[in-house]
Amino acid sequence: TINQKKETTGSSSSPTQLVMPNIKNVRDLPPICLDVRQKQRISIDTLPPELKASVPPEPVLPIRNKTVKDFQEDMEKAKSSGDWKAVHDFYLTTFDSFLELNAAFKKDVSLPFSTIEDSGINAKFVNVVYDSLLNTPQDIQKSNPQFNNTSTYVIYAHLLRQIATLAEVDHHFLAHWFKKISQKRFKQLVDRLLQFISLRLFPAKPEEFPPMIKCTWWIPSATKVLSLFNAANILANPAVIPYTDFYNSTLDHIDLMEEYHNWQCYGNAQRFSFCQYPFIISIAAKKVIIQRDSEQQMISMARQSLVDKVSRRQRPDMNMLFLNVKVRRMHLVSDSLDELTRKRADLKKKLKVTFVGEAGLDMGGLTKEWFLLLIRQIFHPDYGMFAYHKDSHCHWFSSFKCDNYSEFRLVGALMGLAVYNSITLDIRFPPCCYKKLLSPPVVPCDQNTPVGISSVTLDDLCQVMPELAHGLSELLSYEDNVEEDFYSTFQVFQEEFGVIKSYNLKPGGDKIPVTNQNRKEYVQLYVDFILNKCIYRQFAAFYYGFHSVCASYALMLLRPEEVEILVCGSPELDMYALQRNTQYDGYLKTDLTIRYFWEVVLGFPLDLQKKLLHFATGSDRVPVGGMADLNFKISKSETSTDWLPVAHTCFNQICLPPYKNKKELKQKLIIGISNAEGFGLE
């Protein structure tokens, strides 16, 4: 095809045939610059004879025999002599055209290398040439920009657009080739793309760049290319870099809700939104989106309740604006289940908890305690809902069959309420649980559609039952006759209430022996049975409970690991960060009592540090934003030094008497944080 020129169109009756782009391939690509999009293309075959150009001859491929060693020798000579002409000529020639690039760096210029396994590029030579550029004079560097300087961003943007608008099949090859890049170089490329996006959003010197209105395609192109690196990172096993290295914290400062609403309205087409590429949005930014989305739903629910009351000519009651849960400590689970079941329509309202018979207004602290006590009771091994696996230090769903799975729905609702109300829970589920919780991330309209079923692997099973996973792994690697030595069939045996029950992994499984040929299928069916099928009804109830509260398209933005952090917070305690971000009321940070406090706390073992955090905040986990988000405060208590420290969990505050010495402070603090349950002390 050739560009249609105004001067060659002739009369309006000239036969032309428009060649449209492949919509399937470009559907999800970023918008192209307006002047390029408006250029129409016509087929050469339909042109009049007088307009047809002769077919150009096949290009002559240049022959280049320079090796890595040759180039390195040229560099050494240039450094010692100061004559850089040979090196300069190499760069000018090599990067002059695609033909020259192929001649210099392809292993075999004549081969297409259309395989995901080998790009056909002499990567070592490319890396040496790239790294050496930093040691060349400025004139050579300027003629071969590495795109780490804003002065080269216009060229960089055009390069990124060329990559972004390649066909899907080319993107497929690139993702597989990228995953073979070394970690250091992979991280450098990702960081450079993130920096490009950040500086285009918030330029230090706006005059360095064209006006944003003239280059709206810059950021979409860069983000699309970044998505190829993210795809490569997912394909690599293990990942080349942590998924958090793709976060761009600059996006925390843009209008996230506008991005979210654009994505909701337009999906993955027409209008660009960072929500199309959620890997780039930090967990802190995603939390903001979820919280604001939750707040809007809460306001909507409260407003509807108010309108309903007024329309029925009933007096509005402020309590109707909240999800009010009243429970007795001695009947915590049953009362909570009854309350949440009865008030299912109010789950999206702000939560307030009352313990019957106790004089305490819930400003946040009682809610935290309710979650803590309820979770602790439900997850106790004697309760039978969840089994605790000591080897993996996590809970998993009991496979025992029962008539009513409503309590599993309660646990799911609790997790949803925790996310909805920004409360962290001390729950230890394996990562695959959160993968299942997002399968699918939005509840399907058809109730017959299976939920909570995800593709699971032996690695997933290892996170729950490492011994069983190890045994299955040995079966896969066993070198002798599996059928004769193991004498297994496609069956699973489980103990239920003292009775051993058998389940077929496939129809007629009890009659199908496990052999060297079918053992992979056996292991996959076994893993699927343990993590999906045998707990399906339990997990489905849990899934629906979670989504009954937390249903939001924002969940589609989250990775399973991010859901876990939102629910549980981070278990990584940084007490030095807590010390840096603590506020004081009545004390100065240089006061002797405060100095004693931090000397004691920083010297505590981890279990006591967790108790302190639980004592002060109602949870021993760190929220998404880290210790700074706790707004932790130490206030001076004008009471006798015989008194214990007092905590206001709703305000994340400790009231500390001015103890006379470090020994007394340590003793009183340990007593206080070790006996911190209940509203007040009797």
XYZ file of C-alpha atoms in Angstrom:
682
model
C 0.000 0.000 0.000
C 1.020 3.603 -0.504
C -0.199 6.846 1.032
C -2.957 8.487 -0.927
C -1.774 11.929 -2.086
C -4.161 14.736 -2.966
C -2.241 15.590 -6.093
C -2.512 12.022 -7.469
C -6.199 11.400 -6.852
C -7.240 12.765 -10.234
C -10.991 12.754 -10.797
C -13.384 11.662 -8.100
C -14.318 8.635 -10.197
C -10.877 7.068 -9.961
C -11.246 3.469 -8.836
C -10.005 3.222 -5.261
C -10.307 0.543 -2.631
C -9.710 1.488 0.998
C -7.634 -0.973 2.970
C -8.837 -0.886 6.584
C -6.597 -1.847 9.487
C -7.081 -5.192 11.164
C -9.510 -4.173 13.921
C -8.857 -7.347 15.885
C -5.180 -6.529 16.213
C -5.456 -2.816 16.979
C -8.599 -2.900 19.097
C -6.753 -2.521 22.402
C -3.897 -0.377 21.137
C -3.445 3.226 22.288
C -4.807 6.059 20.135
C -2.629 7.120 17.248
C -1.743 10.745 16.519
C -4.608 12.443 14.643
C -2.667 13.327 11.483
C -1.552 9.700 11.045
C -5.031 8.297 11.596
C -6.504 10.555 8.913
C -4.146 9.317 6.200
C -6.106 6.899 4.024
C -4.457 4.015 2.262
C -5.287 2.440 -1.082
C -4.221 -0.811 -2.679
C -1.504 -0.646 -5.363
C -3.407 -3.254 -7.400
C -6.356 -0.871 -7.897
C -4.292 2.108 -9.082
C -4.451 3.197 -12.732
C -1.420 1.965 -14.734
C 0.066 5.447 -15.046
C 0.243 5.770 -11.245
C 1.816 2.395 -10.590
C 5.440 2.505 -9.533
C 7.895 -0.169 -10.516
C 8.504 -2.868 -7.919
C 11.724 -2.030 -6.092
C 14.417 -4.706 -6.157
C 15.119 -6.783 -3.077
C 17.472 -4.863 -0.781
C 21.054 -6.001 -0.759
C 21.917 -7.187 2.733
C 25.184 -5.702 3.954
C 27.787 -8.076 5.332
C 29.213 -7.163 8.721
C 31.695 -9.462 10.448
C 32.654 -7.409 13.490
C 32.608 -9.486 16.681
C 32.300 -8.542 20.354
C 36.059 -8.914 20.689
C 36.702 -6.680 17.669
C 34.456 -3.965 19.047
C 36.015 -4.134 22.513
C 39.481 -3.824 20.966
C 38.323 -0.746 19.033
C 37.065 0.761 22.292
C 40.389 0.136 24.062
C 42.352 1.670 21.185
C 40.081 4.730 21.181
C 40.475 5.210 24.945
C 44.276 5.028 24.778
C 44.752 7.067 21.606
C 41.883 9.519 21.919
C 40.907 8.783 18.306
C 37.232 7.734 18.393
C 36.629 7.732 14.619
C 36.385 3.925 14.239
C 33.949 3.665 17.154
C 31.948 6.663 15.957
C 31.721 5.221 12.427
C 30.529 1.894 13.857
C 27.669 3.549 15.737
C 26.705 5.759 12.787
C 26.684 2.838 10.355
C 25.063 0.248 12.618
C 22.144 2.443 13.702
C 21.585 3.970 10.281
C 18.927 1.467 9.133
C 17.162 -1.753 10.003
C 19.262 -3.572 7.416
C 22.443 -2.459 9.172
C 21.027 -3.359 12.601
C 20.169 -6.852 11.380
C 23.575 -7.251 9.755
C 25.350 -6.262 12.968
C 23.315 -8.051 15.612
C 21.362 -10.945 14.062
C 22.968 -14.344 14.484
C 21.975 -15.220 10.936
C 20.769 -12.371 8.714
C 18.947 -14.708 6.316
C 16.793 -16.491 8.946
C 13.428 -15.073 10.182
C 13.708 -16.489 13.755
C 9.919 -16.690 14.152
C 10.098 -18.590 17.416
C 9.441 -17.537 20.993
C 12.480 -19.467 22.184
C 15.151 -17.507 20.322
C 14.961 -13.923 19.090
C 17.943 -14.547 16.801
C 19.745 -11.580 18.323
C 23.316 -11.699 19.568
C 22.306 -10.290 22.950
C 25.845 -10.218 24.310
C 27.012 -8.009 21.443
C 23.996 -5.689 21.836
C 24.676 -5.315 25.572
C 28.369 -4.568 25.078
C 27.608 -1.923 22.428
C 24.910 -0.420 24.656
C 27.067 -0.304 27.783
C 30.104 1.020 25.928
C 28.146 4.024 24.707
C 28.286 5.506 28.218
C 32.095 5.595 27.963
C 32.224 7.438 24.640
C 32.567 11.201 24.041
C 29.449 13.368 24.220
C 29.128 13.806 20.445
C 28.787 10.015 20.000
C 26.303 9.763 22.861
C 24.187 12.591 21.445
C 23.901 10.872 18.076
C 22.877 7.606 19.769
C 20.481 8.600 22.597
C 19.662 6.056 25.290
C 16.413 7.870 26.172
C 17.382 8.561 29.767
C 17.299 12.309 29.117
C 14.153 14.381 28.538
C 15.765 16.027 25.509
C 15.419 12.705 23.646
C 11.833 11.992 24.718
C 10.274 13.066 21.409
C 12.274 10.384 19.583
C 11.598 7.916 22.425
C 7.851 8.556 22.185
C 7.835 7.764 18.453
C 9.798 4.563 19.055
C 7.321 3.519 21.761
C 4.399 4.163 19.430
C 5.955 1.979 16.761
C 6.269 -0.866 19.279
C 2.796 -0.289 20.729
C 1.087 -0.478 17.326
C 2.699 -3.742 16.230
C 0.356 -6.650 15.555
C -0.639 -8.979 18.395
C 1.531 -11.775 17.038
C 4.580 -9.493 17.243
C 3.698 -8.510 20.803
C 3.504 -12.220 21.594
C 7.075 -12.734 20.381
C 8.346 -9.649 22.212
C 6.863 -10.712 25.550
C 8.580 -14.112 25.322
C 11.880 -12.543 24.244
C 11.744 -9.887 26.979
C 11.490 -12.508 29.715
C 14.992 -13.707 28.776
C 16.550 -10.295 29.517
C 18.692 -10.183 32.651
C 17.043 -8.872 35.801
C 19.245 -5.768 35.919
C 18.499 -4.727 32.319
C 14.819 -5.663 32.607
C 14.498 -3.408 35.670
C 16.326 -0.568 33.896
C 13.943 -0.722 30.934
C 10.878 -0.798 33.189
C 12.181 2.116 35.289
C 12.891 4.146 32.136
C 9.327 3.662 30.907
C 7.905 4.581 34.318
C 10.076 7.699 34.402
C 8.889 8.673 30.918
C 5.244 8.416 32.028
C 5.889 10.332 35.259
C 7.749 13.192 33.572
C 5.117 13.487 30.855
C 2.408 13.732 33.547
C 4.341 16.138 35.774
C 7.208 17.716 33.758
C 9.847 19.599 35.723
C 10.221 21.945 32.749
C 6.978 21.917 30.699
C 8.644 23.857 27.877
C 10.863 20.808 27.164
C 7.910 18.853 25.754
C 5.300 19.536 23.085
C 1.905 20.607 24.509
C -0.031 17.662 25.962
C -2.900 18.222 23.524
C -0.526 17.544 20.599
C 0.927 14.335 22.016
C -1.949 12.558 23.741
C -0.539 9.277 22.408
C 2.720 9.496 24.399
C 1.462 8.026 27.669
C -0.829 5.374 26.104
C 2.055 4.170 23.904
C 4.494 3.946 26.824
C 1.926 2.169 29.006
C 1.193 -0.336 26.243
C 4.906 -1.123 25.889
C 5.182 -1.410 29.661
C 2.352 -3.964 29.528
C 4.550 -6.135 27.280
C 7.220 -6.170 29.999
C 4.541 -6.995 32.565
C 3.357 -9.874 30.369
C 6.961 -11.077 30.098
C 7.327 -10.879 33.872
C 4.209 -13.028 34.320
C 5.427 -15.555 31.738
C 8.785 -15.921 33.481
C 8.833 -18.447 36.311
C 9.958 -17.166 38.711
C 9.165 -13.534 37.855
C 12.113 -11.457 36.660
C 11.264 -8.623 39.085
C 8.620 -8.226 41.845
C 5.201 -7.118 40.552
C 5.487 -4.056 42.813
C 8.358 -2.770 40.627
C 5.738 -1.907 37.993
C 3.945 0.463 40.384
C 4.122 4.129 39.400
C 3.628 6.144 42.588
C 3.210 9.312 40.497
C -0.284 8.071 39.657
C -1.202 8.390 43.346
C -1.396 12.152 42.671
C -3.740 12.170 39.662
C -7.553 12.086 39.686
C -7.923 8.354 40.227
C -11.712 8.373 40.291
C -11.813 10.045 36.876
C -9.564 7.255 35.584
C -11.854 4.692 37.215
C -15.056 6.227 35.799
C -13.529 6.508 32.301
C -12.634 2.838 32.486
C -16.116 1.903 33.700
C -17.774 3.931 30.934
C -15.492 3.126 28.023
C -13.891 -0.203 28.924
C -10.703 -0.946 26.987
C -11.510 1.130 23.931
C -12.034 4.721 22.770
C -10.626 6.514 25.800
C -7.368 5.661 27.535
C -7.396 4.969 31.272
C -4.637 3.669 33.519
C -7.244 1.245 34.885
C -6.862 -0.650 31.598
C -3.360 -1.462 32.859
C -3.881 -2.027 36.613
C -0.358 -3.427 37.122
C 0.949 0.166 37.013
C -1.391 1.395 39.787
C 0.035 1.005 43.299
C -1.848 -0.845 46.023
C -2.191 2.483 47.881
C -3.895 4.045 44.847
C -6.127 0.994 44.370
C -7.135 1.236 48.015
C -8.168 4.864 47.432
C -10.288 3.803 44.431
C -11.948 0.989 46.398
C -12.565 3.182 49.454
C -14.099 6.009 47.445
C -16.171 3.553 45.446
C -17.276 2.032 48.774
C -18.073 5.454 50.231
C -20.222 6.292 47.222
C -22.081 2.996 47.621
C -22.490 3.632 51.370
C -23.882 7.121 50.738
C -26.209 5.743 48.081
C -27.532 3.030 50.439
C -27.987 5.504 53.315
C -29.750 8.004 51.058
C -32.117 5.310 49.786
C -32.984 4.303 53.359
C -33.723 7.929 54.232
C -35.907 8.414 51.156
C -37.845 5.220 51.945
C -38.517 6.410 55.512
C -39.686 9.846 54.403
C -41.882 8.428 51.641
C -43.635 6.267 54.245
C -44.054 9.365 56.473
C -41.882 7.834 59.165
C -39.529 9.811 61.352
C -35.920 9.401 60.162
C -33.572 7.804 62.672
C -29.811 8.418 62.420
C -29.193 4.737 63.187
C -30.720 3.836 59.835
C -27.653 5.320 58.171
C -25.430 2.595 59.657
C -25.106 -1.167 59.721
C -25.744 -1.601 63.457
C -24.602 -4.948 64.821
C -25.531 -5.866 68.402
C -23.899 -9.004 69.805
C -23.379 -10.804 73.107
C -19.841 -11.849 73.897
C -20.990 -15.304 75.005
C -22.880 -15.883 71.726
C -20.591 -14.009 69.389
C -20.754 -16.198 66.251
C -24.478 -16.977 66.336
C -25.451 -13.372 67.112
C -23.162 -12.030 64.379
C -24.541 -14.506 61.851
C -28.127 -13.594 62.762
C -27.422 -9.857 62.574
C -25.643 -9.964 59.205
C -28.246 -12.309 57.728
C -31.160 -10.177 58.960
C -29.523 -6.933 57.811
C -28.212 -8.183 54.483
C -29.622 -5.126 52.706
C -27.551 -2.821 54.951
C -24.119 -4.426 54.449
C -22.857 -1.501 52.381
C -23.556 1.002 55.160
C -20.948 2.149 57.681
C -20.468 -0.534 60.349
C -21.116 0.133 64.046
C -20.823 -2.599 66.695
C -22.363 -2.760 70.171
C -21.564 -5.412 72.776
C -24.772 -6.002 74.739
C -24.475 -4.944 78.390
C -21.335 -2.858 77.868
C -21.173 0.939 78.025
C -19.053 1.786 75.028
C -19.688 3.987 72.004
C -18.192 2.558 68.832
C -15.809 5.121 67.387
C -13.935 2.343 65.592
C -12.358 0.461 68.475
C -15.300 -1.848 69.227
C -15.601 -2.713 65.553
C -11.942 -3.713 65.475
C -12.375 -5.847 68.600
C -15.505 -7.518 67.193
C -13.583 -8.542 64.081
C -10.642 -9.796 66.129
C -12.697 -11.912 68.558
C -14.993 -13.287 65.859
C -12.131 -14.317 63.582
C -10.265 -15.892 66.490
C -13.304 -17.986 67.460
C -14.286 -19.056 63.942
C -10.755 -20.107 63.026
C -10.165 -22.095 66.217
C -9.464 -25.739 65.258
C -12.184 -26.967 67.653
C -14.784 -25.024 65.708
C -14.247 -27.315 62.705
C -14.727 -24.825 59.864
C -11.058 -24.443 59.037
C -8.073 -26.723 59.483
C -4.758 -25.215 60.536
C -1.727 -26.693 58.774
C 1.362 -26.301 60.939
C 3.814 -26.952 58.103
C 2.503 -24.018 56.051
C 1.255 -21.895 58.983
C -2.058 -21.291 57.245
C -5.749 -22.194 57.435
C -7.694 -24.098 54.819
C -11.360 -24.968 54.393
C -12.592 -28.125 56.064
C -13.868 -30.604 53.483
C -16.479 -32.066 55.866
C -19.947 -32.026 54.340
C -22.717 -30.281 56.245
C -26.312 -29.158 55.742
C -25.706 -25.441 56.140
C -22.767 -23.431 54.855
C -24.018 -20.077 56.137
C -21.090 -19.693 58.530
C -18.681 -19.805 55.591
C -20.748 -17.029 54.046
C -20.338 -15.121 57.316
C -16.538 -15.371 57.106
C -16.632 -14.098 53.512
C -18.886 -11.218 54.565
C -16.490 -10.396 57.413
C -13.590 -10.161 54.959
C -15.678 -7.950 52.690
C -16.682 -5.729 55.612
C -13.031 -5.440 56.636
C -12.037 -4.166 53.174
C -15.139 -1.965 53.018
C -14.443 -0.418 56.425
C -10.625 -0.272 56.089
C -9.912 -2.757 58.899
C -7.108 -5.306 58.752
C -7.749 -8.891 59.856
C -5.360 -11.479 61.243
C -6.339 -14.248 58.806
C -3.801 -16.702 57.439
C -5.086 -18.031 54.134
C -2.681 -19.261 51.424
C -2.269 -17.116 48.284
C -4.413 -19.467 46.171
C -7.419 -18.549 48.365
C -7.309 -14.995 47.064
C -6.842 -16.251 43.514
C -10.039 -18.272 43.949
C -11.777 -15.269 45.508
C -11.213 -13.352 42.252
C -12.504 -16.214 40.079
C -14.339 -14.332 38.694
C -13.758 -10.846 40.181
C -17.367 -9.860 39.423
C -20.219 -12.153 40.498
C -21.765 -13.767 37.389
C -25.410 -12.998 36.622
C -26.153 -16.668 35.989
C -26.308 -18.356 39.409
C -25.494 -21.706 37.797
C -22.054 -20.439 36.766
C -19.378 -22.019 39.008
C -17.532 -19.565 41.253
C -14.301 -19.836 43.203
C -12.792 -22.293 40.728
C -9.323 -21.296 39.564
C -6.524 -23.032 37.723
C -4.321 -24.496 40.455
C -0.899 -26.088 40.354
C 1.358 -28.189 42.533
C 2.936 -24.932 43.737
C -0.477 -23.814 45.046
C -0.897 -27.094 46.919
C 2.598 -26.698 48.368
C 1.482 -23.431 49.997
C -1.259 -25.324 51.857
C -0.055 -28.896 52.324
C 3.690 -29.010 51.611
C 4.117 -32.681 52.603
C 1.379 -33.857 50.228
C 2.777 -31.649 47.462
C 6.256 -33.086 48.047
C 4.902 -36.640 47.740
C 3.128 -35.844 44.462
C 6.274 -34.139 43.174
C 8.291 -37.280 43.906
C 5.707 -39.313 42.014
C 6.249 -37.093 38.957
C 10.021 -37.502 39.075
C 10.037 -41.222 39.932
C 12.271 -43.032 37.418
C 11.124 -46.641 37.859
C 7.766 -48.288 37.157
C 5.079 -46.133 38.831
C 2.232 -48.634 38.324
C 4.052 -51.570 39.903
C 5.782 -49.678 42.724
C 3.015 -47.278 43.849
C -0.022 -49.417 43.010
C -2.299 -46.336 42.964
C -5.512 -45.613 41.095
C -7.286 -42.384 40.183
C -8.819 -42.197 43.653
C -8.511 -39.971 46.710
C -9.130 -41.123 50.277
C -10.263 -38.715 52.997
C -11.154 -39.170 56.651
C -14.493 -37.632 57.619
C -15.657 -37.938 61.224
C -13.536 -41.038 61.739
C -14.696 -42.743 58.530
C -12.407 -43.165 55.485
C -14.209 -42.197 52.287
C -12.991 -42.620 48.704
C -13.611 -40.301 45.753
C -12.889 -40.979 42.094
C -10.804 -38.308 40.377
C -12.429 -39.208 37.055
C -15.229 -41.605 36.002
C -14.184 -45.152 36.833
C -11.083 -43.818 38.553
C -10.940 -46.708 41.025
C -10.231 -49.023 38.096
C -7.649 -46.814 36.336
C -4.059 -47.423 37.518
C -1.602 -44.542 37.771
C 1.233 -45.138 35.298
C 4.330 -43.342 34.081
C 2.279 -42.131 31.127
C -0.775 -40.711 32.986
C 0.798 -39.548 36.282
C 0.786 -35.868 35.251
C -2.963 -36.068 34.720
C -3.343 -37.851 38.078
C -1.393 -35.162 39.951
C -3.329 -32.323 38.285
C -6.686 -33.960 39.090
C -5.531 -34.601 42.668
C -4.528 -30.925 43.167
C -7.777 -29.746 41.577
C -9.786 -32.047 43.860
C -8.097 -30.811 47.060
C -8.147 -27.087 46.248
C -11.342 -26.825 44.196
C -13.779 -29.704 44.072
C -13.896 -31.156 47.585
C -14.463 -27.734 49.167
C -16.617 -26.250 46.412
C -19.764 -25.585 48.466
C -17.797 -24.184 51.401
C -15.790 -21.850 49.201
C -18.788 -20.820 47.071
C -20.590 -19.666 50.249
C -17.418 -17.839 51.311
C -17.122 -16.250 47.834
C -20.730 -15.015 47.814
C -20.354 -13.666 51.358
C -17.302 -11.607 50.383
C -18.869 -10.254 47.206
C -22.200 -9.497 48.924
C -20.336 -6.691 50.695
C -17.394 -5.910 48.456
C -18.977 -6.217 45.011
C -17.222 -3.614 42.880
C -15.673 -3.404 39.460
C -12.617 -2.081 41.301
C -11.863 -5.688 42.306
C -10.931 -6.318 38.673
C -7.935 -4.040 39.218
C -6.473 -6.227 41.960
C -4.001 -9.071 41.951
C -4.677 -11.875 44.478
C -1.660 -10.707 46.502
C -3.158 -7.225 46.688
C -6.498 -8.524 47.958
C -4.607 -10.293 50.740
C -2.841 -7.058 51.717
C -6.138 -5.137 51.715
C -7.785 -7.772 53.931
C -4.914 -8.651 56.241
C -2.494 -5.764 55.979
C 1.202 -6.483 55.924
C 2.766 -8.685 58.628
C 6.081 -6.849 58.234
C 6.501 -4.588 61.266
C 8.863 -1.627 61.085
C 8.934 -0.149 64.576
C 11.522 2.427 63.545
C 9.037 3.718 60.950
C 6.367 3.800 63.673
C 8.719 5.809 65.883
C 9.384 8.310 63.063
C 5.673 8.842 62.400
C 4.379 8.969 65.985
C 2.610 12.113 67.183
C 2.771 13.338 70.792
C 0.281 15.094 73.045
C 1.667 16.405 76.350
C 5.063 14.893 75.624
C 7.994 15.891 73.464
C 9.871 13.166 71.599
C 12.970 14.139 73.603
C 11.279 13.612 76.994
C 12.786 10.912 79.188
C 9.567 8.836 79.351
C 9.316 8.777 75.535
C 12.969 7.828 75.199
C 12.433 4.979 77.710
C 9.316 3.890 75.776
C 11.109 3.519 72.452
C 14.168 1.876 73.985
C 11.833 -0.735 75.501
C 9.643 -1.205 72.399
C 12.526 -1.436 69.919
C 14.078 -4.077 72.180
C 10.878 -6.163 72.358
C 10.757 -9.525 70.540
C 8.366 -9.665 67.573
C 5.473 -11.205 69.548
C 5.474 -8.352 72.086
C 5.757 -5.751 69.324
C 2.655 -7.299 67.732
C 0.873 -7.209 71.097
C 1.718 -3.530 71.446
C 0.308 -2.809 67.990
C -2.828 -4.807 68.810
C -3.156 -3.006 72.163
C -2.968 0.420 70.511
C -4.815 -0.154 67.230
C -6.914 -3.307 67.636
C -4.848 -5.184 65.027
C -1.293 -6.489 64.898
C -1.012 -5.897 61.156
C 0.215 -2.867 59.230
C -2.244 -1.133 56.863
C -1.586 -0.641 53.158
C 0.023 2.776 53.559
C 2.511 1.498 56.161
C 3.099 2.771 59.677
C 2.515 6.382 58.580
C -1.147 5.534 57.895
C -1.716 4.449 61.515
C -1.636 8.045 62.830
C -0.193 6.580 66.018
C -0.228 8.925 69.024
C 1.234 8.832 72.536
C -0.499 11.120 75.034
C 0.585 12.078 78.533
C -1.669 10.599 81.223
C -1.830 12.827 84.323
C -2.429 9.837 86.600
C -0.456 7.938 89.197
C 2.534 6.011 87.903
C 0.954 2.985 89.625
C -1.552 2.894 86.763
C -1.111 0.837 83.616
C -0.980 2.451 80.158
C -4.414 2.939 78.587
C -5.237 2.627 74.862
C -7.935 4.238 72.732
C -7.976 1.833 69.774
C -10.439 3.957 67.823
C -7.823 6.724 67.736
C -4.696 4.484 67.670
C -3.617 6.208 70.854
C -1.703 5.187 73.999
C -2.051 7.234 77.202
C 1.229 6.844 79.054
C 1.826 7.947 82.678
C 5.249 9.597 83.312
C 6.950 6.513 84.762
C 10.035 7.154 86.893
C 12.410 4.724 85.206
C 12.723 2.336 82.252
C 12.261 -0.812 84.372
C 8.897 0.381 85.718
C 7.723 1.464 82.264
C 8.657 -1.907 80.742
C 6.895 -3.854 83.492
C 3.658 -1.819 83.295
C 3.668 -1.816 79.482
C 4.029 -5.614 79.252
C 1.165 -6.120 81.744
C -1.021 -3.674 79.798
C -0.442 -5.072 76.316
C -0.793 -8.675 77.516
C -4.229 -8.065 79.093
C -5.917 -5.852 76.544
C -9.249 -7.534 75.830
C -12.706 -6.277 76.757
C -14.102 -2.782 77.187
C -12.329 -1.484 80.295
C -10.833 -3.517 83.140
C -12.972 -4.993 85.924
